[in-house]
mmCIF file of C-alpha atoms in Angstrom:
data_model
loop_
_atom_site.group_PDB
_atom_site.id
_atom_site.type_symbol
_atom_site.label_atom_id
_atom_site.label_comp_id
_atom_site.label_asym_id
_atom_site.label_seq_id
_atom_site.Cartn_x
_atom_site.Cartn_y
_atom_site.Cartn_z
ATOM 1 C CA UNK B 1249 188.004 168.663 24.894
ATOM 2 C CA UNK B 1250 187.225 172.303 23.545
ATOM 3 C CA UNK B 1251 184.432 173.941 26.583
ATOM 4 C CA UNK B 1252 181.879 176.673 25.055
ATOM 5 C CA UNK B 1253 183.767 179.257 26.458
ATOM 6 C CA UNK B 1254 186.604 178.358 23.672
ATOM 7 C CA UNK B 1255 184.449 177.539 21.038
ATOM 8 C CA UNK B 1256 182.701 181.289 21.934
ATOM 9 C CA UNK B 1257 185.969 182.829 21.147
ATOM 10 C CA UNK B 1258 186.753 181.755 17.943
ATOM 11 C CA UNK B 1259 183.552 182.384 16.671
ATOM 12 C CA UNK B 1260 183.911 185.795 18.080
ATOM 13 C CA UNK B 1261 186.901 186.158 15.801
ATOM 14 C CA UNK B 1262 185.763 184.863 12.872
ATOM 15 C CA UNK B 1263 182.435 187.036 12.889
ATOM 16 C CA UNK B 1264 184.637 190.201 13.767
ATOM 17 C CA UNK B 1265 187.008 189.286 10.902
ATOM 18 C CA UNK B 1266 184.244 188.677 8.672
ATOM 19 C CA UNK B 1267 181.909 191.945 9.625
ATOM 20 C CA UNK B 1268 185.526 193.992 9.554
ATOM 21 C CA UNK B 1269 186.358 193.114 6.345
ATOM 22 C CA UNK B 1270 182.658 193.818 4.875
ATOM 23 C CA UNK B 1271 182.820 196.790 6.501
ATOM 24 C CA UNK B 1272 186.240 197.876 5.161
ATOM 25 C CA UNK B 1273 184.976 196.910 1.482
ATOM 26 C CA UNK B 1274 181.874 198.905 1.850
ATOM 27 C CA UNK B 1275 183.452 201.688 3.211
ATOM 28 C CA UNK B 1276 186.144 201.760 1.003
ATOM 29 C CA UNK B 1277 184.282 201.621 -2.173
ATOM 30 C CA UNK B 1278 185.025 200.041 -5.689
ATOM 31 C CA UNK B 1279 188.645 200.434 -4.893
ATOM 32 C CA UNK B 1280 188.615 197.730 -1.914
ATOM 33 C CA UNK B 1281 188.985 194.191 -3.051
ATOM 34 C CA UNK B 1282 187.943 191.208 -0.812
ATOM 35 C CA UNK B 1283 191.361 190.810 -0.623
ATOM 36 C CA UNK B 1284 192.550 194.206 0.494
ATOM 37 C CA UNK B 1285 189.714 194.173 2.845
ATOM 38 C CA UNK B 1286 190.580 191.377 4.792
ATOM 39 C CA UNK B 1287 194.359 192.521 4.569
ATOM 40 C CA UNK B 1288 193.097 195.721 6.662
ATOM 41 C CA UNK B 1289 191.002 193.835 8.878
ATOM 42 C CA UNK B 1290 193.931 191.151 10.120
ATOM 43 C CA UNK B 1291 196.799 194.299 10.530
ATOM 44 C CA UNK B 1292 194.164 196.353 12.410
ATOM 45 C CA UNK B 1293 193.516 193.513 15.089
ATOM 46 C CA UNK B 1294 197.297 192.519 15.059
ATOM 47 C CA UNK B 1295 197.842 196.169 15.688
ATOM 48 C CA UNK B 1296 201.463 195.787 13.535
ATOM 49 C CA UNK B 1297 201.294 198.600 12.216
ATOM 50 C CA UNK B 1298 201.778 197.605 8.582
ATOM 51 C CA UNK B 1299 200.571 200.600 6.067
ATOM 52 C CA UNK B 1300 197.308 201.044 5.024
ATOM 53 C CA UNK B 1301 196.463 199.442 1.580
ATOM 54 C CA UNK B 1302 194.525 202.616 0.348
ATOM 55 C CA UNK B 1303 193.873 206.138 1.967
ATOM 56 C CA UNK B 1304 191.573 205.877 4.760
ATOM 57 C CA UNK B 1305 188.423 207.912 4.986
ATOM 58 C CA UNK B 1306 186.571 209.650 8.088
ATOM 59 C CA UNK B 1307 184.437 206.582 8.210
ATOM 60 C CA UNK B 1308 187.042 204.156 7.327
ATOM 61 C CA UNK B 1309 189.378 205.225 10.478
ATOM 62 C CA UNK B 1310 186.310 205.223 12.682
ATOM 63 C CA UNK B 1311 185.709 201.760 11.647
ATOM 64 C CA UNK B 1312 189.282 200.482 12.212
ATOM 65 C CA UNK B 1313 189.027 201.839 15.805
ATOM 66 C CA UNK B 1314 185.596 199.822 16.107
ATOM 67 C CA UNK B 1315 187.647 197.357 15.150
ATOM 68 C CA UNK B 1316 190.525 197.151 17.242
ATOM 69 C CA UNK B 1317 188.478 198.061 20.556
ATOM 70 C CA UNK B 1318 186.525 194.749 19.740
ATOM 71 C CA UNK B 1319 189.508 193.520 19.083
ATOM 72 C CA UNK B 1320 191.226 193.916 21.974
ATOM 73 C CA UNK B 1321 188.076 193.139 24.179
ATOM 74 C CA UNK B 1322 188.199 189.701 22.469
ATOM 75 C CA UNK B 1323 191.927 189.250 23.006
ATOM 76 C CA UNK B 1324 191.488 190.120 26.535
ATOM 77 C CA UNK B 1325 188.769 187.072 26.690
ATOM 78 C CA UNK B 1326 191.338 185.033 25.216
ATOM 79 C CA UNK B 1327 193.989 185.265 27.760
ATOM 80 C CA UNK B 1328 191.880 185.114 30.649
ATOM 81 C CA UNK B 1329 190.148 181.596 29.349
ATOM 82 C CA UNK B 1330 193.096 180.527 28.134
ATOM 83 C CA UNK B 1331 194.561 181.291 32.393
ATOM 84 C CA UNK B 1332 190.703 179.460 33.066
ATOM 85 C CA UNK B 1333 191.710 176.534 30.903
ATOM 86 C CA UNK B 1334 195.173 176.064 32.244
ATOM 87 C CA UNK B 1335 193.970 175.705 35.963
ATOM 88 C CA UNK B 1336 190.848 173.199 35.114
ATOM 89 C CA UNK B 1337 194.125 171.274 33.227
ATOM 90 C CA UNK B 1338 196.184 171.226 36.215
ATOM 91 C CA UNK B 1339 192.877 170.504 38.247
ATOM 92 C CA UNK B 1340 191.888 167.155 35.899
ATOM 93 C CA UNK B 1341 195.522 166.113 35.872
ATOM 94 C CA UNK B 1342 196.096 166.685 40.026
ATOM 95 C CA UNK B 1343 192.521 164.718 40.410
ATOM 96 C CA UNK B 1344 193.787 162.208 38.033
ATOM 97 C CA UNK B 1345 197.151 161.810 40.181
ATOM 98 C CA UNK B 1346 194.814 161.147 43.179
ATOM 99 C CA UNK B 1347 193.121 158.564 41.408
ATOM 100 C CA UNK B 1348 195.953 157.116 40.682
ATOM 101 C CA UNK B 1349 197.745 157.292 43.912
ATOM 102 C CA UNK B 1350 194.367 156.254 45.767
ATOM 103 C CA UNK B 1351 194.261 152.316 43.735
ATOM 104 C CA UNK B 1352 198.007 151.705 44.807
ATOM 105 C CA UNK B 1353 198.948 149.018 47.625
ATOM 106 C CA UNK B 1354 202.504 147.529 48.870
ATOM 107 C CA UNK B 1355 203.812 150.743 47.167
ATOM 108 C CA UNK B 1356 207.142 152.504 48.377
ATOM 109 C CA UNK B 1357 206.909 156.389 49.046
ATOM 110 C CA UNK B 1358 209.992 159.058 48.806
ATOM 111 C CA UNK B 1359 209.530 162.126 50.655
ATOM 112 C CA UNK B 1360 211.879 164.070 49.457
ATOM 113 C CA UNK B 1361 214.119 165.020 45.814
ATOM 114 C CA UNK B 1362 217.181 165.574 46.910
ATOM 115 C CA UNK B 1363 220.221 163.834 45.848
ATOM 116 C CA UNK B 1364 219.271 160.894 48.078
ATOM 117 C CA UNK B 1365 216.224 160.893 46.762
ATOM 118 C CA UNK B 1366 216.725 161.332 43.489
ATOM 119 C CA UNK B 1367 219.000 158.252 43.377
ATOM 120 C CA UNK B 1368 216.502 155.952 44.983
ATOM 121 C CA UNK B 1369 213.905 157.034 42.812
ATOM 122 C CA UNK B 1370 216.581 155.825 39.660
ATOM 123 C CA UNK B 1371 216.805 152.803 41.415
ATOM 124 C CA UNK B 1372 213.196 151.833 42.247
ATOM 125 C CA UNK B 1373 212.450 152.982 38.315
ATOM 126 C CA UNK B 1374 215.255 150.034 37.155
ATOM 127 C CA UNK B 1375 213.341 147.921 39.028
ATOM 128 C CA UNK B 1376 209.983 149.075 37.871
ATOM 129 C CA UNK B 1377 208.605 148.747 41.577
ATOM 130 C CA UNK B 1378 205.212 151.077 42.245
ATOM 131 C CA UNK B 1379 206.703 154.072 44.026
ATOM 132 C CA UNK B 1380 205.925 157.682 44.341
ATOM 133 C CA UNK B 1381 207.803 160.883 45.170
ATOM 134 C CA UNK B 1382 206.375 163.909 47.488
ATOM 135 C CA UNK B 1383 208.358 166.884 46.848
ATOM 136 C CA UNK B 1384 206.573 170.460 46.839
ATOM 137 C CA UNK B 1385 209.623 172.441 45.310
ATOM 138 C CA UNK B 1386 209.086 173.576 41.521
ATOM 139 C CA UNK B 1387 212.172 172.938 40.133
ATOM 140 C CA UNK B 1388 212.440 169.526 41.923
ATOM 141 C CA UNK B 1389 209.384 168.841 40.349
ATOM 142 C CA UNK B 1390 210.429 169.906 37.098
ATOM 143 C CA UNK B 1391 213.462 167.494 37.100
ATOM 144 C CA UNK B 1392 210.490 164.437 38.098
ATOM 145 C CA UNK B 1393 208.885 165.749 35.250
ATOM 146 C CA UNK B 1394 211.605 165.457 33.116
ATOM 147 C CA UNK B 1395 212.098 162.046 34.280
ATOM 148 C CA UNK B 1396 208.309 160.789 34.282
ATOM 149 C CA UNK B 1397 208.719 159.614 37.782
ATOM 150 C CA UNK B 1398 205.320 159.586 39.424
ATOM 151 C CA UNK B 1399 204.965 162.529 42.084
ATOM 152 C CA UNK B 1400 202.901 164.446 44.300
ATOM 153 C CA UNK B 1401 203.108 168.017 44.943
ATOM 154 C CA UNK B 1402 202.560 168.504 48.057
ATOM 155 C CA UNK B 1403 203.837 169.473 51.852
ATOM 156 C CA UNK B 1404 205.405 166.374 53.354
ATOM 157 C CA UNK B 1405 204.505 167.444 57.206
ATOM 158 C CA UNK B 1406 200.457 168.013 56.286
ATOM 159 C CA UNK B 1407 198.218 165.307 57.029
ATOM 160 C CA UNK B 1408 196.153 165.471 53.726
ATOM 161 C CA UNK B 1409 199.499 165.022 51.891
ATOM 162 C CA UNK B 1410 200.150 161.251 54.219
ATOM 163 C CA UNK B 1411 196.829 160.400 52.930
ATOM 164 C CA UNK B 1412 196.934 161.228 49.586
ATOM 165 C CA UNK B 1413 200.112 159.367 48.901
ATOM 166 C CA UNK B 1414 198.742 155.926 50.516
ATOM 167 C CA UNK B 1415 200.701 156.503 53.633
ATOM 168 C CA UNK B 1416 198.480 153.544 55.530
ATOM 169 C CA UNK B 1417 198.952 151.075 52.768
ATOM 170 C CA UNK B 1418 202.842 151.424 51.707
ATOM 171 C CA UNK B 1419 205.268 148.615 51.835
ATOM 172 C CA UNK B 1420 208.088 150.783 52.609
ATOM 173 C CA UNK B 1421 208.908 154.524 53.408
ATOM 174 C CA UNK B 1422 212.336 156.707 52.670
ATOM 175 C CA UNK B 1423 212.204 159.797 54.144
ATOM 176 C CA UNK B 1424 214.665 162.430 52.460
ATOM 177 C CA UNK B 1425 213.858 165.852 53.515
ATOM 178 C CA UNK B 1426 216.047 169.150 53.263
ATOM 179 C CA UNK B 1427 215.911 169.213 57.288
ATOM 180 C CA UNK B 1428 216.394 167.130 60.207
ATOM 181 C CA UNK B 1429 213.217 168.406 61.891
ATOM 182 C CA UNK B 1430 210.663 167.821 59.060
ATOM 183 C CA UNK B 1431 212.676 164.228 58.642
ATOM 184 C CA UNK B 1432 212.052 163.734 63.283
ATOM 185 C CA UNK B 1433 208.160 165.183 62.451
ATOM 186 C CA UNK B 1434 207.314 162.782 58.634
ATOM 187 C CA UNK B 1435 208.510 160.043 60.187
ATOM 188 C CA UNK B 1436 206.468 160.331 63.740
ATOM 189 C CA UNK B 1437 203.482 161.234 61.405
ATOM 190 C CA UNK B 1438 204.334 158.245 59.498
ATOM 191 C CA UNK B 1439 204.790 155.808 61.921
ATOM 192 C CA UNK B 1440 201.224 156.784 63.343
ATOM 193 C CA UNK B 1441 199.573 155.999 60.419
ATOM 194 C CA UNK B 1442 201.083 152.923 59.707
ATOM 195 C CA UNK B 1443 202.848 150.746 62.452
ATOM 196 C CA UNK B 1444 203.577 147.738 60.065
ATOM 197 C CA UNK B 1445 205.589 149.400 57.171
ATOM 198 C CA UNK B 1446 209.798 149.259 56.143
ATOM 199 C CA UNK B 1447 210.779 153.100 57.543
ATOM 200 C CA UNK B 1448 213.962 154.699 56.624
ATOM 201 C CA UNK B 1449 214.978 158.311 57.710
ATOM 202 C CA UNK B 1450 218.302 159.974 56.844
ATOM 203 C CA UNK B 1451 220.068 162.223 59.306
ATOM 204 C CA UNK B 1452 222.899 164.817 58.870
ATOM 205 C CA UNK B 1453 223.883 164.413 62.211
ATOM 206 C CA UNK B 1454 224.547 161.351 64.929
ATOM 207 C CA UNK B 1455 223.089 163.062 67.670
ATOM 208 C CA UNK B 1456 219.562 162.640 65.938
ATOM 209 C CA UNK B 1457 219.766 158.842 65.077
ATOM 210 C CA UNK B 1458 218.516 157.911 68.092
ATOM 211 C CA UNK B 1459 215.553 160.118 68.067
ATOM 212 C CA UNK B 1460 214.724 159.388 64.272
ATOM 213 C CA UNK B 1461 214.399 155.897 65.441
ATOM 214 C CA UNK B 1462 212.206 156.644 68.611
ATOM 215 C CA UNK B 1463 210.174 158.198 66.360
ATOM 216 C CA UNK B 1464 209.440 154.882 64.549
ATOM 217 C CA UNK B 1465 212.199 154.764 61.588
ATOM 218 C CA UNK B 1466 213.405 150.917 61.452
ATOM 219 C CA UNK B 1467 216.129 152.248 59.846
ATOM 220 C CA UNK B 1468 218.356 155.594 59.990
ATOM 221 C CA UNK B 1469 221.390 156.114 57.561
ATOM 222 C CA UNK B 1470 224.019 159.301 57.532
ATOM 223 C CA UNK B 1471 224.885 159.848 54.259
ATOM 224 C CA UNK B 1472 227.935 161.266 55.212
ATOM 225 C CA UNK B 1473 228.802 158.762 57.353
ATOM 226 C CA UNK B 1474 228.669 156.259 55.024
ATOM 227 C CA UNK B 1475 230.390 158.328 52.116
ATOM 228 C CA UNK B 1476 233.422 158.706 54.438
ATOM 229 C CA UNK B 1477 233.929 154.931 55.530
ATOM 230 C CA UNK B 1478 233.546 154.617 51.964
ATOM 231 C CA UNK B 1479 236.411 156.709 50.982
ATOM 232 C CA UNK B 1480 238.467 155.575 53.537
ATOM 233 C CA UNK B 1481 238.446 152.003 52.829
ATOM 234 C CA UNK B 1482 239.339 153.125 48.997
ATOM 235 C CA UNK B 1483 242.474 155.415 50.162
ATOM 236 C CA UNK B 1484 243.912 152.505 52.537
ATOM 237 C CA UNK B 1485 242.877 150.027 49.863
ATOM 238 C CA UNK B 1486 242.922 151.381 46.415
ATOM 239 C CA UNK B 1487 244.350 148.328 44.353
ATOM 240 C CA UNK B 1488 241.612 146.674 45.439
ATOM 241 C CA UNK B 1489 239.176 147.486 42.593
ATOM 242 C CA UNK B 1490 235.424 146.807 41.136
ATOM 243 C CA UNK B 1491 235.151 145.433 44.709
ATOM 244 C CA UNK B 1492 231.483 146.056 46.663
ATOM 245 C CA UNK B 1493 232.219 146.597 49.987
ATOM 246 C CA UNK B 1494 229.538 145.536 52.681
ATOM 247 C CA UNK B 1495 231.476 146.316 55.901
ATOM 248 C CA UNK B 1496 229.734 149.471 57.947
ATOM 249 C CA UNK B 1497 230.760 151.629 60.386
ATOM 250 C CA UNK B 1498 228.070 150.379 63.076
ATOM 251 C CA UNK B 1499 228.848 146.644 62.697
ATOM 252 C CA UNK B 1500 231.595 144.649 62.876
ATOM 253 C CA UNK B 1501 231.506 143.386 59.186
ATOM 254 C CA UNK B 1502 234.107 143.700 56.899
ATOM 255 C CA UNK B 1503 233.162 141.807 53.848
ATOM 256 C CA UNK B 1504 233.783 142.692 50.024
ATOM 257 C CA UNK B 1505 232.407 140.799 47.028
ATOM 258 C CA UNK B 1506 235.307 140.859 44.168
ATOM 259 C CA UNK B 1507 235.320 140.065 40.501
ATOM 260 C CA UNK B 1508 238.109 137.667 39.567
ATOM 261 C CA UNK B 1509 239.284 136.477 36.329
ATOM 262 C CA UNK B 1510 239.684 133.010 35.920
ATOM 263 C CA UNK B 1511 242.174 133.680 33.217
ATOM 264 C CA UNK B 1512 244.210 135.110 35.405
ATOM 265 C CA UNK B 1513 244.097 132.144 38.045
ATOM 266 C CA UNK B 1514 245.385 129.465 35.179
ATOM 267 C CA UNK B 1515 245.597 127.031 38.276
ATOM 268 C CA UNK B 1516 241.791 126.660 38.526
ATOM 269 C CA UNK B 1517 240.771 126.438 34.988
ATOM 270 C CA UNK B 1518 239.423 123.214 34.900
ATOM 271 C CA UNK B 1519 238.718 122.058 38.518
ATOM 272 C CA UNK B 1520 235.436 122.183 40.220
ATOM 273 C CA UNK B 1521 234.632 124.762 42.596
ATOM 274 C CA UNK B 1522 234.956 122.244 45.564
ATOM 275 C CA UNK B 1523 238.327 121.036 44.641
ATOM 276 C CA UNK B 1524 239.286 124.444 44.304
ATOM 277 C CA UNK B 1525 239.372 124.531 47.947
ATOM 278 C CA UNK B 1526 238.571 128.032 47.818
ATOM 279 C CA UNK B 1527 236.317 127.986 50.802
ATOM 280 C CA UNK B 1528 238.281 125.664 52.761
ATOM 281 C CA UNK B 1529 241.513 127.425 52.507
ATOM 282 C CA UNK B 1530 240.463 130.858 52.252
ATOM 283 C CA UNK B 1531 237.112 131.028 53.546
ATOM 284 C CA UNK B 1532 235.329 132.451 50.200
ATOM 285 C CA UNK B 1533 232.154 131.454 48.758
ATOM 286 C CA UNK B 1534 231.758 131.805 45.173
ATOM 287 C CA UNK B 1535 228.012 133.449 44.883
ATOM 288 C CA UNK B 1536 228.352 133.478 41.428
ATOM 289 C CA UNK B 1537 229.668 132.744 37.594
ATOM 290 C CA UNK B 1538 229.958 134.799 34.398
ATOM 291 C CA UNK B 1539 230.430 132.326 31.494
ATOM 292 C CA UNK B 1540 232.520 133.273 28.091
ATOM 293 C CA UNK B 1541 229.197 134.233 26.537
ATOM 294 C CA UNK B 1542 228.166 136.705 29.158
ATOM 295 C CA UNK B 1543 225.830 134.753 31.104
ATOM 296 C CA UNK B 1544 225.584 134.955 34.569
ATOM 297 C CA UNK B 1545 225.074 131.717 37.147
ATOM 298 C CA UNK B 1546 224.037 132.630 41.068
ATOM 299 C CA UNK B 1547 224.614 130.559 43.570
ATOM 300 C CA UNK B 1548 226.250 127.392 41.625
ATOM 301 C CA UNK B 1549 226.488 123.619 42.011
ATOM 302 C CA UNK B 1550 230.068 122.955 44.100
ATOM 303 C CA UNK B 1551 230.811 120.581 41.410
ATOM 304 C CA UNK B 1552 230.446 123.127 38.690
ATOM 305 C CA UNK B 1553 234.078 123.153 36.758
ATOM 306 C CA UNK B 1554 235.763 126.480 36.141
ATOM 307 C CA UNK B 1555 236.611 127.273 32.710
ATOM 308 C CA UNK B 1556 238.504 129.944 30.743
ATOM 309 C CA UNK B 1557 237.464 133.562 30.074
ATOM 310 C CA UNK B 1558 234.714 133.131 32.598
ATOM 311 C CA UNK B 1559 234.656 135.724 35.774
ATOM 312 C CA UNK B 1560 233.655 133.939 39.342
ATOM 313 C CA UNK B 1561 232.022 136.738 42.059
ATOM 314 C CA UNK B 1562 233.616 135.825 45.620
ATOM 315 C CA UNK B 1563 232.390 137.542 48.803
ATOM 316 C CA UNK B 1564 234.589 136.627 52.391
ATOM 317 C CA UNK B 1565 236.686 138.816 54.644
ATOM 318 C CA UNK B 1566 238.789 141.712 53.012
ATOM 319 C CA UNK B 1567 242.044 139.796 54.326
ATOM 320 C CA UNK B 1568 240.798 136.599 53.155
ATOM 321 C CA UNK B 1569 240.612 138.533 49.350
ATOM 322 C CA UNK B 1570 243.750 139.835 50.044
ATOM 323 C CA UNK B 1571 245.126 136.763 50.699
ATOM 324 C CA UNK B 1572 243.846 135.294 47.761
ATOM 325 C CA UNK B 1573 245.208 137.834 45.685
ATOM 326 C CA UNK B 1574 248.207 137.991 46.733
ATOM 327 C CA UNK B 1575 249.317 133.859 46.177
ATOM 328 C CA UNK B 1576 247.130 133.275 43.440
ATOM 329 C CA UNK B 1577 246.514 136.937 40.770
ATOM 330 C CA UNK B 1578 249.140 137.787 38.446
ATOM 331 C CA UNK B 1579 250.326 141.375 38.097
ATOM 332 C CA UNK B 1580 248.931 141.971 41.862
#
C-alpha cells in the first residue's frame, strides 16, 4: 500500500514537470511547442545532457537551473523514502515471520545452514513437516530464500532468538552450528527451555560427545564419523550395491536392507514367501514388495506368492545377504 510520503513525491514530479514545461513555453516564446517544452523539461531533470531544442535565453537558462535544483531536491526525497520504505518492508515481513513462528506447535527447529543443515531442511520439506531454520549469515539466508524454506534471522546463542522460534513448544531440535562451542552453549540453552523435546547436536570431534550430551542433547552424531564407516564398508564391500546400510560405529549392528530381483532368483518365482524359507535358512525378513506395475507392498502376508519382474526389499545380517547372494543371484 502506497503511504503519503510516496504519493507526495509523485505529485511533486508531476507539478514540477508541469510548471517546467509552462515555464519553458512562456519563456521561450511562439517558437516553443508543448511538445518541445516538455522535451526540455524531462532532459533538464534527467540531467542527460541531450541538446537543447532551441537557443536558450538569459531567462530560459535561469529557469532550467530552477529546474534541476528542484529537481534534484526531489530526487534526493526519492531515494531516501524509497531507503524509508524498504526498512518498514523488511519490518512488516520480520513481524509477519513472528506471527507466524509464534502460532506453531510440535514443530522441528534447525539451528544452523550448513551442509548438515541444509540437507535436513530438504528432507523435512519432502515430508512437508512444520520446521524452521535459524541462520543469521546473509548468503545462507539467501540460499533459504531461494529455496522458500521458512527461516529466522537471527543469533542462535541469544535468548530472544530461542523464543522467537518456539523453542518451548518444538517437537524436535537439530542443532548445526559452524562451531562446537555455540553447538555445547544452543543446546544447554535449549535444553533449559524445554526438558521434554527430541535434541540432536553434531560434533566435529569425539572428545565433545560426551559433553554435548551432558548438556541435554538425546542425541549427538559426527558427521565425519559416520561418512568414514560409510566409506569403509563400500571399499571392503563394493559389489554390494543399492544396499542401505544400518550398522554404526557405536553399536554392534551390522544390518543392510538390499533390493533383489526376483527375476534373477527364477527358483522363487512362484512360491510364497514362507516356503521360500528365506527367513528360516538365512535369517532375512522380507519388509517389503515392488510389483511389475511399480507398486510397492510393506510388511506383507507370509503367504503372499512371489512373482516375476517384481523386486522384494530384505534387511538381515551383511553375511546373511552375502550368503544369499552368493547360492542364489546370477552374475554375482
Amino acid at each position: 500500500m502506497v503511504n503519503i510520503k510516496t504519493k507526495f513525491i509523485f505529485l511533486y514530479f508531476i507539478v514540477l514537470i508541469s510548471i517546467g514545461s509552462f515555464g519553458f513555453h512562456i519563456i521561450g516564446g511562439k517558437g516553443w511547442g508543448f511538445i518541445d517544452s516538455l522535451y526540455m523539461t524531462i532532459i533538464t531533470l534527467s540531467t542527460v545532457g541531450f541538446a537543447e531544442v532551441h537557443a536558450l535565453t538569459t531567462f530560459g537558462k535561469i529557469w532550467a537551473i530552477l529546474i534541476i535544483i528542484f529537481g534534484v531536491s526531489g530526487f534526493a526525497l526519492f531515494i531516501s523514502q524509497l531507503g524509508e520504505n524498504l526498512m518498514e518492508f523488511r519490518e512488516k515481513r520480520r513481524q509477519r515471520v513472528q506471527d507466524i513462528l509464534k502460532k506453531l506447535r510440535n514443530h522441528y527447529i534447525i539451528f544452523g545452514y550448513g551442509r548438515m543443515g541444509a540437507i535436513i531442511a530438504d528432507e523435512l520439506a519432502k515430508k512437508n513437516t512444520k520446521y524452521v531454520i535459524v541462520e543469521n549469515d546473509d548468503d545462507k539466508i539467501i540460499a533459504i530464500q531461494e529455496k522458500g524454506y521458512q527461516y529466522y534471522r537471527g543469533d542462535a546463542t541469544a535468548d530472544e532468538t530461542l523464543d522467537a522460534v518456539g523453542v518451548k513448544y518444538a517437537k524436535g531440535i537439530v542443532v548445526t552450528l559452524g562451531t562446537e562451542q555455540d553447538n555445547l552453549f544452543v543446546t544447554m540453552s535449549i535444553r533449559t527451555l524445554n526438558k521434554k523435546t527430541f535434541l540432536l547436536s553434531r560434533c566435529s570431534h569425539e572428545d565433545n560427545k560426551n559433553k554435548l550430551k551432558r548438556a541435554g542433547a538425546d542425541k549427538v552424531v559426527n558427521p565425519y564419523t559416520a561418512g568414514g564407516h560409510k566409506m569403509t564398508e563400500l571399499l571392503i564391500e563394493p559389489n554390494i550395491e543399492d544396499a542401505v546400510s544400518i550398522s554404526t560405529p557405536q553399536f554392534d549392528i551390522d544390518l543392510l536392507v538390499e533390493e533383489i530381483e526376483i527375476n534373477n532368483v527364477p527358483s522363487l518365482i512362484g512360491v510364497s514367501i514362507v516356503d521360500s524359507n528365506i527367513r528360516k535358512k538365512y535369517n532375512l525378513i522380507i519388509i517389503g514388495i515392488k510389483d511389475e506395475k511399480g507398486k510397492f507392498q510393506l510388511n506383507p502376508d507370509m503367504n503372499y506368492k512371489l512373482g516375476k519382474d517384481q523386486v522384494i526389499m530384505l534387511i538381515g545380517a551383511k553375511s546373511n545377504i552375502k550368503s544369499f547372494q552368493r547360492e542364489y543371484l546370477k552374475n554375482k
